[in-house]
Coordinates of C-alpha atoms in Angstrom, one line a residue:
Chain A
X1 CA 0.0 0.0 0.0
X2 CA 1.5 3.3 -1.1
X3 CA 2.0 5.8 1.7
X4 CA 0.3 9.1 1.3
X5 CA 1.7 12.1 3.1
X6 CA 0.2 15.5 2.2
X7 CA 3.3 17.3 3.3
X8 CA 5.4 15.7 0.6
X9 CA 5.7 17.8 -2.5
X10 CA 2.9 16.1 -4.5
X11 CA 1.8 17.8 -7.6
X12 CA -1.6 19.3 -6.7
X13 CA -4.4 19.1 -9.1
X14 CA -5.6 22.6 -9.8
X15 CA -9.1 22.0 -11.3
X16 CA -12.6 22.0 -10.1
X17 CA -15.4 19.7 -11.2
X18 CA -19.0 20.4 -10.6
X19 CA -21.8 18.4 -12.0
X20 CA -25.5 18.7 -12.3
X21 CA -27.3 15.7 -13.6
X22 CA -30.1 16.6 -15.9
X23 CA -31.2 13.1 -16.6
X24 CA -34.6 12.4 -15.2
X25 CA -34.2 8.8 -14.4
X26 CA -32.2 7.7 -11.4
X27 CA -29.3 5.2 -12.0
X28 CA -29.8 1.8 -10.5
X29 CA -27.7 1.7 -7.3
X30 CA -27.6 5.5 -7.0
X31 CA -27.5 7.2 -3.6
X32 CA -29.7 5.4 -1.1
X33 CA -29.8 5.8 2.6
X34 CA -29.7 2.1 3.4
X35 CA -27.3 -0.3 1.5
X36 CA -29.2 -2.4 -1.1
X37 CA -28.9 -6.1 -0.7
X38 CA -27.0 -6.3 -4.0
X39 CA -24.0 -4.6 -2.6
X40 CA -23.5 -7.2 0.2
X41 CA -20.4 -6.3 2.1
X42 CA -19.9 -10.0 3.0
X43 CA -19.2 -10.7 -0.7
X44 CA -17.5 -7.6 -2.1
X45 CA -15.1 -6.9 0.8
X46 CA -13.2 -10.0 -0.4
X47 CA -12.2 -8.4 -3.7
X48 CA -8.4 -8.3 -4.1
X49 CA -6.8 -4.9 -4.7
X50 CA -6.0 -5.6 -8.3
X51 CA -9.7 -6.1 -9.2
X52 CA -10.7 -3.1 -7.1
X53 CA -8.2 -1.0 -9.1
X54 CA -9.7 -2.4 -12.3
X55 CA -13.2 -1.4 -11.2
X56 CA -11.9 2.1 -10.4
X57 CA -10.3 2.3 -13.8
X58 CA -13.7 1.7 -15.3
X59 CA -15.4 4.6 -13.5
X60 CA -16.3 7.7 -15.5
X61 CA -14.1 10.7 -14.6
X62 CA -16.7 12.4 -12.3
X63 CA -17.1 9.2 -10.2
X64 CA -13.3 8.6 -10.3
X65 CA -12.6 11.9 -8.7
X66 CA -15.3 11.4 -6.1
X67 CA -13.8 8.0 -5.2
X68 CA -10.5 9.6 -4.3
X69 CA -11.9 10.6 -0.9
X70 CA -12.5 6.9 0.1
X71 CA -9.1 6.2 1.5
X72 CA -5.4 7.1 1.1
X73 CA -4.7 4.2 -1.3
X74 CA -7.5 5.3 -3.6
X75 CA -6.5 9.0 -3.3
X76 CA -3.0 8.2 -4.5
X77 CA -4.0 6.0 -7.5
X78 CA -3.9 9.0 -9.8
X79 CA -0.1 9.3 -9.1
X80 CA 0.5 5.6 -9.3
X81 CA 2.3 4.4 -12.6
X82 CA 1.0 1.0 -11.9
X83 CA -2.6 2.1 -11.8
X84 CA -2.3 4.5 -14.7
X85 CA -0.9 1.7 -16.9
X86 CA -3.9 -0.5 -16.0
X87 CA -6.1 2.5 -16.7
X88 CA -4.6 3.1 -20.1
X89 CA -5.1 -0.6 -21.0
X90 CA -8.7 -1.1 -19.8
X91 CA -10.5 2.2 -19.4
X92 CA -13.3 2.5 -22.0
X93 CA -13.2 5.5 -24.4
X94 CA -15.8 8.2 -23.4
X95 CA -16.9 10.3 -26.3
X96 CA -17.8 13.8 -24.9
X97 CA -17.8 17.4 -26.0
X98 CA -16.1 20.4 -24.3
X99 CA -17.5 23.9 -24.8
X100 CA -15.9 27.2 -24.1
X101 CA -17.4 30.7 -24.1
X102 CA -16.5 32.2 -27.4
X103 CA -14.2 35.2 -27.2
X104 CA -15.1 37.8 -29.7
X105 CA -12.3 37.8 -32.3
X106 CA -13.1 41.3 -33.4
X107 CA -12.0 42.7 -30.0
X108 CA -8.5 41.6 -30.9
X109 CA -8.3 43.2 -34.3
X110 CA -9.4 46.6 -33.1
X111 CA -7.6 46.9 -29.8
X112 CA -4.0 48.0 -29.7
X113 CA -1.2 45.5 -29.6
X114 CA -1.0 45.3 -25.8
X115 CA -4.6 45.2 -24.7
X116 CA -5.1 45.3 -20.9
X117 CA -6.7 42.0 -20.2
X118 CA -9.7 42.6 -18.0
X119 CA -11.0 40.2 -15.5
X120 CA -13.8 39.0 -17.8
X121 CA -11.3 37.7 -20.4
X122 CA -9.6 35.7 -17.7
X123 CA -12.8 34.3 -16.5
X124 CA -13.7 33.2 -20.0
X125 CA -10.5 31.2 -20.2
X126 CA -11.0 29.7 -16.8
X127 CA -13.9 27.5 -17.5
X128 CA -14.8 24.7 -19.9
X129 CA -18.2 22.9 -20.0
X130 CA -18.0 19.2 -20.5
X131 CA -21.1 17.6 -22.0
X132 CA -21.5 13.8 -21.9
X133 CA -24.0 12.8 -24.7
X134 CA -24.5 9.3 -23.2
X135 CA -25.9 10.5 -19.9
X136 CA -27.0 14.0 -21.1
X137 CA -25.1 15.7 -18.3
X138 CA -23.1 18.8 -18.0
X139 CA -19.9 19.2 -15.9
X140 CA -17.7 22.2 -15.3
X141 CA -13.9 22.1 -15.6
X142 CA -11.7 24.9 -14.6
X143 CA -8.4 25.9 -16.3
X144 CA -6.6 28.1 -13.8
X145 CA -3.2 27.6 -15.3
X146 CA -4.0 29.1 -18.7
X147 CA -2.4 32.6 -19.0
X148 CA -4.4 35.4 -20.6
X149 CA -4.1 35.8 -24.4
X150 CA -4.7 32.2 -25.3
X151 CA -7.8 30.5 -26.9
X152 CA -8.7 26.8 -27.1
X153 CA -8.4 25.7 -30.7
X154 CA -8.7 22.0 -30.9
X155 CA -8.8 18.8 -28.9
X156 CA -7.6 15.2 -29.4
X157 CA -6.4 12.2 -27.4
X158 CA -7.6 13.7 -24.1
X159 CA -5.6 16.9 -24.6
X160 CA -6.8 20.4 -25.4
X161 CA -4.7 22.7 -27.6
X162 CA -4.4 26.4 -26.7
X163 CA -3.0 28.9 -29.3
X164 CA -1.9 32.5 -28.6
X165 CA -4.3 35.2 -29.8
X166 CA -1.7 37.8 -30.7
X167 CA -0.7 38.2 -34.4
X168 CA 2.7 36.8 -35.2
X169 CA 4.3 33.5 -34.8
X170 CA 2.1 31.4 -32.6
X171 CA 2.8 29.9 -29.2
X172 CA 0.9 26.7 -28.5
X173 CA 0.5 24.4 -25.5
X174 CA -1.4 21.3 -24.7
X175 CA -3.3 20.8 -21.5
X176 CA -5.0 17.8 -19.9
X177 CA -7.7 19.4 -17.8
X178 CA -8.3 16.3 -15.6
X179 CA -4.8 16.4 -14.1
X180 CA -4.0 20.1 -14.7
X181 CA -0.9 19.5 -16.9
X182 CA 0.4 22.1 -19.3
X183 CA 3.0 21.2 -22.0
X184 CA 4.3 23.9 -24.3
X185 CA 5.4 23.4 -27.9
X186 CA 8.1 25.2 -29.8
X187 CA 6.6 28.3 -31.4
X188 CA 5.6 28.4 -35.0
X189 CA 7.7 30.2 -37.6
X190 CA 5.5 32.3 -39.9
X191 CA 3.5 35.2 -38.4
X192 CA -0.3 34.5 -38.7
X193 CA -3.5 36.1 -37.4
X194 CA -6.1 33.5 -36.8
X195 CA -5.0 30.3 -38.6
X196 CA -7.1 27.2 -38.8
X197 CA -5.7 24.6 -36.4
X198 CA -5.8 20.8 -36.9
X199 CA -4.7 18.5 -34.1
X200 CA -4.4 14.7 -33.9
X201 CA -2.9 12.9 -31.0
X202 CA -2.5 9.1 -30.6
X203 CA -0.8 7.2 -27.8
X204 CA 2.5 7.5 -29.6
X205 CA 2.4 10.6 -31.8
X206 CA 1.4 14.2 -32.0
X207 CA 0.5 16.1 -35.3
X208 CA -0.5 19.7 -35.5
X209 CA -1.2 21.8 -38.6
X210 CA -1.7 25.5 -38.8
X211 CA -3.2 26.8 -42.1
X212 CA -3.8 30.2 -43.6
X213 CA -4.1 33.7 -42.3
X214 CA -0.4 34.4 -43.2
X215 CA 0.4 38.0 -42.3
X216 CA 1.9 39.4 -45.5
X217 CA 2.2 42.8 -43.8
X218 CA 1.3 44.1 -40.3
X219 CA -2.2 44.9 -41.6
X220 CA -2.8 42.4 -44.4
X221 CA -3.7 38.8 -44.2
X222 CA -3.7 36.2 -47.0
X223 CA -4.3 32.4 -47.1
X224 CA -1.0 31.3 -48.4
X225 CA 0.7 28.5 -46.5
X226 CA 0.5 25.7 -44.0
X227 CA 3.0 24.6 -41.4
X228 CA 2.9 21.4 -39.6
X229 CA 4.5 19.8 -36.5
X230 CA 5.0 16.1 -36.0
X231 CA 6.6 14.0 -33.3
X232 CA 6.4 10.3 -32.5
X233 CA 7.8 7.7 -30.3
X234 CA 10.0 6.2 -33.0
X235 CA 12.0 9.3 -33.1
X236 CA 10.7 11.1 -36.2
X237 CA 9.9 14.7 -35.7
X238 CA 9.4 17.9 -37.7
X239 CA 9.3 21.1 -35.6
X240 CA 7.2 23.3 -38.0
X241 CA 9.7 22.7 -40.7
X242 CA 7.1 21.0 -42.9
X243 CA 5.4 23.7 -45.0
X244 CA 3.2 23.6 -48.0
X245 CA 1.2 26.1 -50.0
X246 CA -2.6 26.3 -49.8
X247 CA -4.5 25.9 -53.0
X248 CA -4.9 29.3 -54.8
X249 CA -7.8 31.5 -53.9
X250 CA -9.0 29.5 -51.0
X251 CA -11.1 31.1 -48.3
X252 CA -10.9 29.4 -44.9
X253 CA -12.7 30.4 -41.9
X254 CA -10.4 30.4 -38.8
X255 CA -11.4 27.4 -36.9
X256 CA -10.7 23.8 -36.3
X257 CA -9.6 21.4 -38.9
X258 CA -11.1 18.0 -38.6
X259 CA -8.9 14.9 -38.6
X260 CA -9.8 11.5 -40.1
X261 CA -7.1 9.0 -40.7
X262 CA -4.1 10.5 -42.4
X263 CA -5.9 13.7 -43.4
X264 CA -7.1 17.0 -42.1
X265 CA -10.3 18.6 -43.6
X266 CA -11.7 22.1 -43.5
X267 CA -14.4 24.1 -45.2
X268 CA -13.6 26.4 -48.0
X269 CA -16.0 29.1 -48.8
X270 CA -17.4 30.9 -51.9
X271 CA -18.0 28.5 -53.5
X272 CA -18.4 25.8 -50.8
X273 CA -15.9 23.0 -51.1
X274 CA -13.9 20.9 -48.7
X275 CA -10.1 21.2 -48.5
X276 CA -8.2 18.1 -47.5
X277 CA -4.6 18.1 -46.3
X278 CA -2.6 14.8 -46.4
X279 CA -0.2 14.7 -43.5
X280 CA 2.3 12.3 -44.9
X281 CA 2.5 13.7 -48.4
X282 CA 2.2 17.3 -47.2
X283 CA -0.3 18.2 -50.0
X284 CA -3.7 19.8 -50.3
X285 CA -6.6 18.8 -52.5
X286 CA -10.1 20.1 -53.1
X287 CA -13.3 18.1 -52.8
X288 CA -16.5 19.4 -54.2
X289 CA -19.3 19.8 -51.7
X290 CA -22.7 18.2 -52.3
X291 CA -25.6 20.6 -53.4
X292 CA -23.0 23.4 -53.0
X293 CA -25.2 26.2 -54.3
X294 CA -27.9 25.5 -51.8
X295 CA -26.0 25.0 -48.7
X296 CA -26.1 27.3 -45.7
X297 CA -23.8 27.1 -42.7
X298 CA -21.8 24.0 -43.7
X299 CA -19.8 22.2 -41.0
X300 CA -17.5 19.2 -41.0
X301 CA -17.6 16.5 -38.4
X302 CA -16.4 12.9 -38.0
X303 CA -19.0 10.4 -37.0
X304 CA -18.3 6.7 -36.7
X305 CA -15.0 7.2 -38.6
X306 CA -16.6 8.9 -41.6
X307 CA -16.2 12.5 -42.6
X308 CA -19.7 14.0 -42.5
X309 CA -20.8 17.4 -43.9
X310 CA -23.7 18.9 -41.9
X311 CA -25.5 21.9 -43.5
X312 CA -28.9 23.5 -43.9
X313 CA -30.3 23.2 -47.4
X314 CA -32.4 25.9 -48.9
X315 CA -33.6 25.7 -52.5
X316 CA -35.5 29.0 -52.8
X317 CA -36.7 28.4 -56.3
X318 CA -37.8 24.8 -56.2
X319 CA -40.5 23.5 -54.0
X320 CA -38.2 21.6 -51.7
X321 CA -38.8 21.9 -47.9
X322 CA -35.9 23.5 -46.0
X323 CA -34.0 20.9 -44.0
X324 CA -30.8 20.2 -42.2
X325 CA -28.9 17.3 -43.8
X326 CA -25.9 15.1 -43.2
X327 CA -23.8 13.7 -46.0
X328 CA -20.9 11.2 -45.6
X329 CA -17.8 11.3 -47.8
X330 CA -17.6 8.0 -49.6
X331 CA -14.4 5.9 -49.6
X332 CA -13.5 7.0 -53.1
X333 CA -12.8 10.4 -51.5
X334 CA -14.8 12.5 -54.0
X335 CA -18.5 11.7 -53.7
X336 CA -21.0 12.2 -50.9
X337 CA -24.1 10.3 -49.9
X338 CA -26.9 11.7 -47.8
X339 CA -27.1 9.7 -44.6
X340 CA -29.7 11.5 -42.5
X341 CA -31.7 14.7 -42.0
X342 CA -33.3 16.5 -39.1
X343 CA -37.0 15.6 -38.8
X344 CA -39.1 18.4 -40.3
X345 CA -41.0 19.3 -37.1
X346 CA -37.8 19.7 -35.2
X347 CA -36.2 21.7 -38.0
X348 CA -39.1 24.1 -37.9
X349 CA -38.4 24.7 -34.2
X350 CA -34.7 24.8 -34.8
X351 CA -35.0 27.3 -37.6
X352 CA -37.2 29.6 -35.5
X353 CA -34.6 29.5 -32.7
X354 CA -31.7 30.0 -35.1
X355 CA -33.1 33.0 -37.0
X356 CA -30.6 32.7 -39.9
X357 CA -27.6 33.2 -37.7
X358 CA -26.1 29.9 -38.6
X359 CA -24.8 27.0 -36.5
X360 CA -21.6 25.2 -35.6
X361 CA -21.3 21.4 -35.3
X362 CA -19.1 19.1 -33.2
X363 CA -19.0 15.4 -33.7
X364 CA -17.6 12.6 -31.5
X365 CA -18.2 8.9 -31.7
X366 CA -21.8 8.4 -32.8
X367 CA -22.9 11.9 -31.7
X368 CA -23.2 15.3 -33.3
X369 CA -24.1 18.5 -31.5
X370 CA -25.5 21.3 -33.6
X371 CA -25.0 24.5 -31.7
X372 CA -26.9 27.7 -32.7
X373 CA -24.6 30.7 -33.2
X374 CA -25.1 33.5 -30.8
X375 CA -27.0 31.4 -28.2
X376 CA -26.4 28.5 -25.9
X377 CA -29.0 26.3 -27.5
X378 CA -28.1 23.1 -29.3
X379 CA -29.5 19.9 -30.7
X380 CA -27.9 16.5 -30.2
X381 CA -28.1 13.8 -32.9
X382 CA -27.4 10.2 -31.9
X383 CA -26.6 8.4 -35.1
X384 CA -26.6 5.0 -33.6
X385 CA -30.1 5.3 -32.3
X386 CA -31.2 7.8 -35.0
X387 CA -32.5 10.1 -32.3
X388 CA -32.6 13.9 -32.3
X389 CA -33.2 16.0 -29.2
X390 CA -32.6 19.4 -27.7
X391 CA -29.7 19.5 -25.3
X392 CA -30.7 20.9 -21.9
X393 CA -29.1 24.3 -21.3
X394 CA -25.7 24.4 -19.7
X395 CA -26.4 25.2 -16.0
X396 CA -22.9 26.7 -15.5
X397 CA -23.0 29.2 -18.3
X398 CA -25.5 31.9 -17.4
X399 CA -26.1 34.6 -19.9
X400 CA -26.9 32.2 -22.8
X401 CA -23.7 33.2 -24.5
X402 CA -22.4 31.5 -27.6
X403 CA -20.6 28.2 -26.9
X404 CA -17.7 27.0 -29.0
X405 CA -17.0 23.3 -28.8
X406 CA -14.7 20.4 -29.6
X407 CA -14.8 16.7 -29.4
X408 CA -13.1 15.7 -26.2
X409 CA -12.4 12.2 -24.8
X410 CA -11.4 12.7 -21.1
X411 CA -8.4 10.7 -20.0
X412 CA -6.7 10.6 -16.6
X413 CA -3.3 10.1 -18.2
X414 CA -1.8 11.4 -21.4
X415 CA 1.8 10.1 -21.4
X416 CA 2.4 11.1 -25.0
X417 CA 3.2 14.6 -23.8
X418 CA 6.5 13.1 -22.5
X419 CA 7.6 13.3 -26.2
X420 CA 7.4 17.1 -26.0
X421 CA 9.2 17.5 -22.6
X422 CA 12.5 16.7 -24.3
X423 CA 12.0 19.5 -26.9
X424 CA 11.3 22.6 -24.9
X425 CA 13.2 24.2 -22.1
X426 CA 11.5 25.8 -19.1
X427 CA 8.4 27.6 -20.2
Chain B
X1 CA -19.9 -40.9 -10.4
X2 CA -18.8 -38.3 -13.0
X3 CA -21.2 -35.7 -14.2
X4 CA -20.8 -34.7 -17.8
X5 CA -22.2 -31.4 -18.8
X6 CA -22.7 -30.4 -22.4
X7 CA -23.0 -26.7 -23.3
X8 CA -24.6 -26.5 -26.6
X9 CA -27.6 -28.3 -28.2
X10 CA -29.9 -29.1 -25.2
X11 CA -31.4 -32.0 -27.1
X12 CA -28.2 -34.0 -26.9
X13 CA -28.3 -36.4 -24.1
X14 CA -25.1 -38.5 -24.4
X15 CA -21.7 -38.2 -25.7
X16 CA -22.3 -40.7 -28.6
X17 CA -24.8 -38.3 -30.2
X18 CA -22.3 -35.5 -30.6
X19 CA -21.0 -35.3 -34.1
X20 CA -17.3 -35.6 -33.5
X21 CA -16.4 -34.2 -36.8
X22 CA -12.7 -34.0 -37.5
X23 CA -12.6 -30.3 -38.2
X24 CA -13.8 -29.4 -34.7
X25 CA -11.6 -30.0 -31.7
X26 CA -13.1 -30.7 -28.3
X27 CA -11.6 -30.3 -24.8
X28 CA -12.8 -31.4 -21.5
X29 CA -12.5 -28.9 -18.7
X30 CA -12.7 -30.3 -15.2
X31 CA -13.2 -28.0 -12.2
X32 CA -11.0 -29.6 -9.5
X33 CA -13.0 -28.0 -6.6
X34 CA -16.2 -29.9 -7.3
X35 CA -15.2 -32.4 -10.0
X36 CA -17.6 -31.2 -12.7
X37 CA -16.6 -31.8 -16.3
X38 CA -17.5 -29.7 -19.3
X39 CA -17.0 -30.7 -22.9
X40 CA -16.3 -27.6 -25.0
X41 CA -15.1 -26.7 -28.4
X42 CA -11.4 -25.7 -28.4
X43 CA -12.3 -22.5 -30.2
X44 CA -14.6 -21.5 -27.3
X45 CA -12.2 -22.6 -24.6
X46 CA -9.3 -20.6 -25.9
X47 CA -11.1 -17.4 -25.2
X48 CA -9.4 -18.0 -21.8
X49 CA -5.8 -17.0 -22.2
X50 CA -4.7 -19.5 -19.6
X51 CA -6.3 -22.4 -21.5
X52 CA -5.0 -21.0 -24.8
X53 CA -1.5 -21.0 -23.5
X54 CA -1.9 -24.6 -22.2
X55 CA -3.2 -25.8 -25.5
X56 CA -0.5 -24.0 -27.5
X57 CA 2.3 -25.2 -25.2
X58 CA 1.0 -28.8 -25.8
X59 CA 0.3 -29.3 -22.1
X60 CA -3.4 -29.9 -22.6
X61 CA -4.2 -33.6 -22.4
X62 CA -7.7 -34.8 -22.9
X63 CA -8.9 -33.4 -19.6
X64 CA -7.8 -30.0 -18.5
X65 CA -8.0 -29.5 -14.7
X66 CA -9.2 -26.0 -13.7
X67 CA -8.6 -25.1 -10.1
X68 CA -10.3 -22.3 -8.1
X69 CA -13.3 -22.1 -10.4
X70 CA -16.6 -23.6 -9.2
X71 CA -18.8 -25.7 -11.5
X72 CA -21.6 -23.1 -11.6
X73 CA -19.2 -20.4 -12.6
X74 CA -17.6 -22.6 -15.2
X75 CA -21.0 -23.3 -16.8
X76 CA -21.8 -19.6 -17.0
X77 CA -18.4 -18.8 -18.4
X78 CA -18.7 -21.4 -21.1
X79 CA -22.1 -20.1 -22.0
X80 CA -20.6 -16.6 -22.4
X81 CA -17.7 -17.7 -24.4
X82 CA -19.8 -19.8 -26.7
X83 CA -22.1 -16.9 -27.5
X84 CA -19.2 -14.5 -28.1
X85 CA -17.5 -17.0 -30.4
X86 CA -20.6 -17.6 -32.4
X87 CA -22.0 -14.1 -32.7
X88 CA -20.3 -11.2 -34.3
X89 CA -23.1 -8.5 -34.2
X90 CA -22.1 -5.9 -31.6
X91 CA -25.7 -5.0 -30.8
X92 CA -26.8 -8.6 -30.3
X93 CA -23.8 -9.3 -28.0
X94 CA -24.5 -6.1 -26.0
X95 CA -28.1 -7.3 -25.3
X96 CA -26.9 -10.8 -24.5
X97 CA -24.3 -9.5 -22.0
X98 CA -26.9 -7.3 -20.2
X99 CA -29.3 -10.2 -19.8
X100 CA -26.4 -12.6 -19.0
X101 CA -25.1 -10.4 -16.2
X102 CA -28.5 -10.3 -14.4
X103 CA -27.1 -12.4 -11.6
X104 CA -27.1 -12.2 -7.8
X105 CA -24.1 -10.8 -6.1
X106 CA -22.5 -14.2 -5.2
X107 CA -22.6 -15.4 -8.8
X108 CA -21.3 -12.1 -10.1
X109 CA -18.5 -12.1 -7.7
X110 CA -17.5 -15.7 -8.6
X111 CA -17.7 -14.8 -12.3
X112 CA -15.4 -11.8 -11.8
X113 CA -12.8 -13.6 -9.9
X114 CA -12.9 -16.6 -12.2
X115 CA -12.7 -14.5 -15.4
X116 CA -9.7 -12.8 -13.9
X117 CA -8.1 -16.1 -13.0
X118 CA -8.8 -17.6 -16.4
X119 CA -7.8 -14.4 -18.2
X120 CA -10.9 -13.9 -20.3
X121 CA -10.7 -10.2 -21.0
X122 CA -14.1 -9.7 -22.7
X123 CA -15.9 -11.3 -19.8
X124 CA -13.8 -9.6 -17.1
X125 CA -14.4 -6.2 -18.8
X126 CA -18.2 -6.8 -19.0
X127 CA -18.5 -7.8 -15.3
X128 CA -16.2 -4.9 -14.2
X129 CA -18.3 -2.4 -16.2
X130 CA -21.4 -3.7 -14.4
X131 CA -19.8 -3.4 -11.0
X132 CA -18.4 0.0 -11.8
X133 CA -21.9 1.1 -12.8
X134 CA -23.2 0.0 -9.4
X135 CA -20.4 1.8 -7.5
X136 CA -20.4 5.1 -9.5
X137 CA -23.4 6.6 -7.9
X138 CA -22.3 5.8 -4.3
X139 CA -20.8 8.1 -1.8
X140 CA -17.4 7.5 -0.3
X141 CA -19.0 6.4 3.0
X142 CA -21.2 3.8 1.2
X143 CA -18.2 2.5 -0.8
X144 CA -16.2 2.1 2.4
X145 CA -19.0 0.1 4.0
X146 CA -19.4 -2.2 1.0
X147 CA -15.7 -2.9 0.5
X148 CA -14.9 -2.8 4.2
X149 CA -12.3 -0.1 3.7
X150 CA -11.0 1.9 6.7
X151 CA -11.2 5.6 6.4
X152 CA -7.6 6.6 6.9
X153 CA -7.8 10.1 5.5
X154 CA -7.7 13.0 8.0
X155 CA -10.4 15.6 8.0
X156 CA -8.0 18.0 6.2
X157 CA -7.1 15.5 3.5
X158 CA -10.8 14.9 2.9
X159 CA -11.4 18.6 2.7
X160 CA -8.5 19.1 0.3
X161 CA -9.8 16.3 -1.9
X162 CA -13.3 17.9 -1.8
X163 CA -11.9 21.3 -2.7
X164 CA -10.0 19.9 -5.6
X165 CA -13.2 18.5 -7.1
X166 CA -16.7 19.3 -6.3
X167 CA -18.3 16.2 -7.8
X168 CA -19.4 15.2 -4.4
X169 CA -22.4 17.5 -4.9
X170 CA -25.0 15.2 -6.2
X171 CA -28.0 17.1 -7.4

């Protein structure tokens, strides 16, 4: 049994979790005043430690952190390499979403180069709202270590990527909100304003791509180039040295690039198409979008390992009812097939709420969240069960402000960041 | 008097009626605690890593002795492994597992410990998930009572742990 002494210099975990369950049904075995006969202590107290650890590794993050106040041994598990190795082997993947309050980008362009960061900006950065689509619950995560002047740009492999807001070469770091870790990356080379960011992290590699918004002068921005970063456990690395040109006349909207397999994808505007970047060959190509002349607010997500385009369709001249549709990119890489659409009744409600402002989509596992711009309202689509429903409002975010989200799979340990520790000196 | 148990076609009454076709290999597993014997296809039995290693190393004779596992548990385990070998549809398997794990605490505990001993990952993970689901809604006090764990955290340590994460608020 590992000794736990609070006076030893243990890394403290600087986060806060709060949770409000909005599910109406009670879980079987939830809090009861008297022990149910199922959990007979005569039987379960005989469990060996190894099997108890295995059960703990299967707990969802909220329950895991609660369990730490059971005893010293359980408290210390999160620091135990032995436990974390077991956790990484057996813990089931949890497909969730994390939302942040959207910082107005305009406020950066019009302020002077050294804006005095007021308290509100800091507060925006300090909180993320975790949404679990399986239990339809919201949780609040705090990020006290994030310095001002950074925005969350992407998430992968349990890590969240923060990019500096200021124009110029970008500084980036990765955080694991569950353990409060912060790992910096070497800064990028070309000055950019608000590039699109693509991130994909596996257990043994990290790939990051920054595209577009090259600053060709202090006041002019053009979509010219991409730079990418790669590091993996076999020793291969490229510290932003890999660059390539973007296709001519492309118009990206600063945001997240979506990863599927060896490629990153992002939307190109006027006319709508999809740009695909191949990591290994360092090349871009263009994919035509389905019904491109009739799309409104197109978004790219990955559902069940397929690239899916989600957009509203409006054919003003033909007698086609307005709808919100999903198309999946076929394996040939050039054609799309419609896979689903929002039920008409729900779309009528959605459209009334949306009022033409547009929407952003986030996908993870079998779920897609369609978030209305300028409001906190969103619809969840479960592709496995073919079920659409409004998501209950986030109880932590008062003010109904716009939420900006990413697919996020919470993990208690992200050892891949060890690859970065050897690269950068003290932050 | 030996008891032979056949997991499979319930109409089969005796060994002679089994079609001992040459392309299917059969093993007999004998639980040494209560001397029950189970005839099982090799492809089903090797879902257990322990048995798989024995077969591959050539240690498996006609009858494989299995210590520490009771006859009831062995029967259930074979039923699980057979279903998982035959069926490939994820949804069907999920439904099967949910129904299969509707057991009393004694049986579930035996299943968990046996699956761990025999190294059957799929079964162990299913049972562990079920037990984790039962535990996840419980307070620390309840968990301590069930698992007979002594509370060795001081009041300050508990407070610090609560400050670090406010999940303890269940609303």
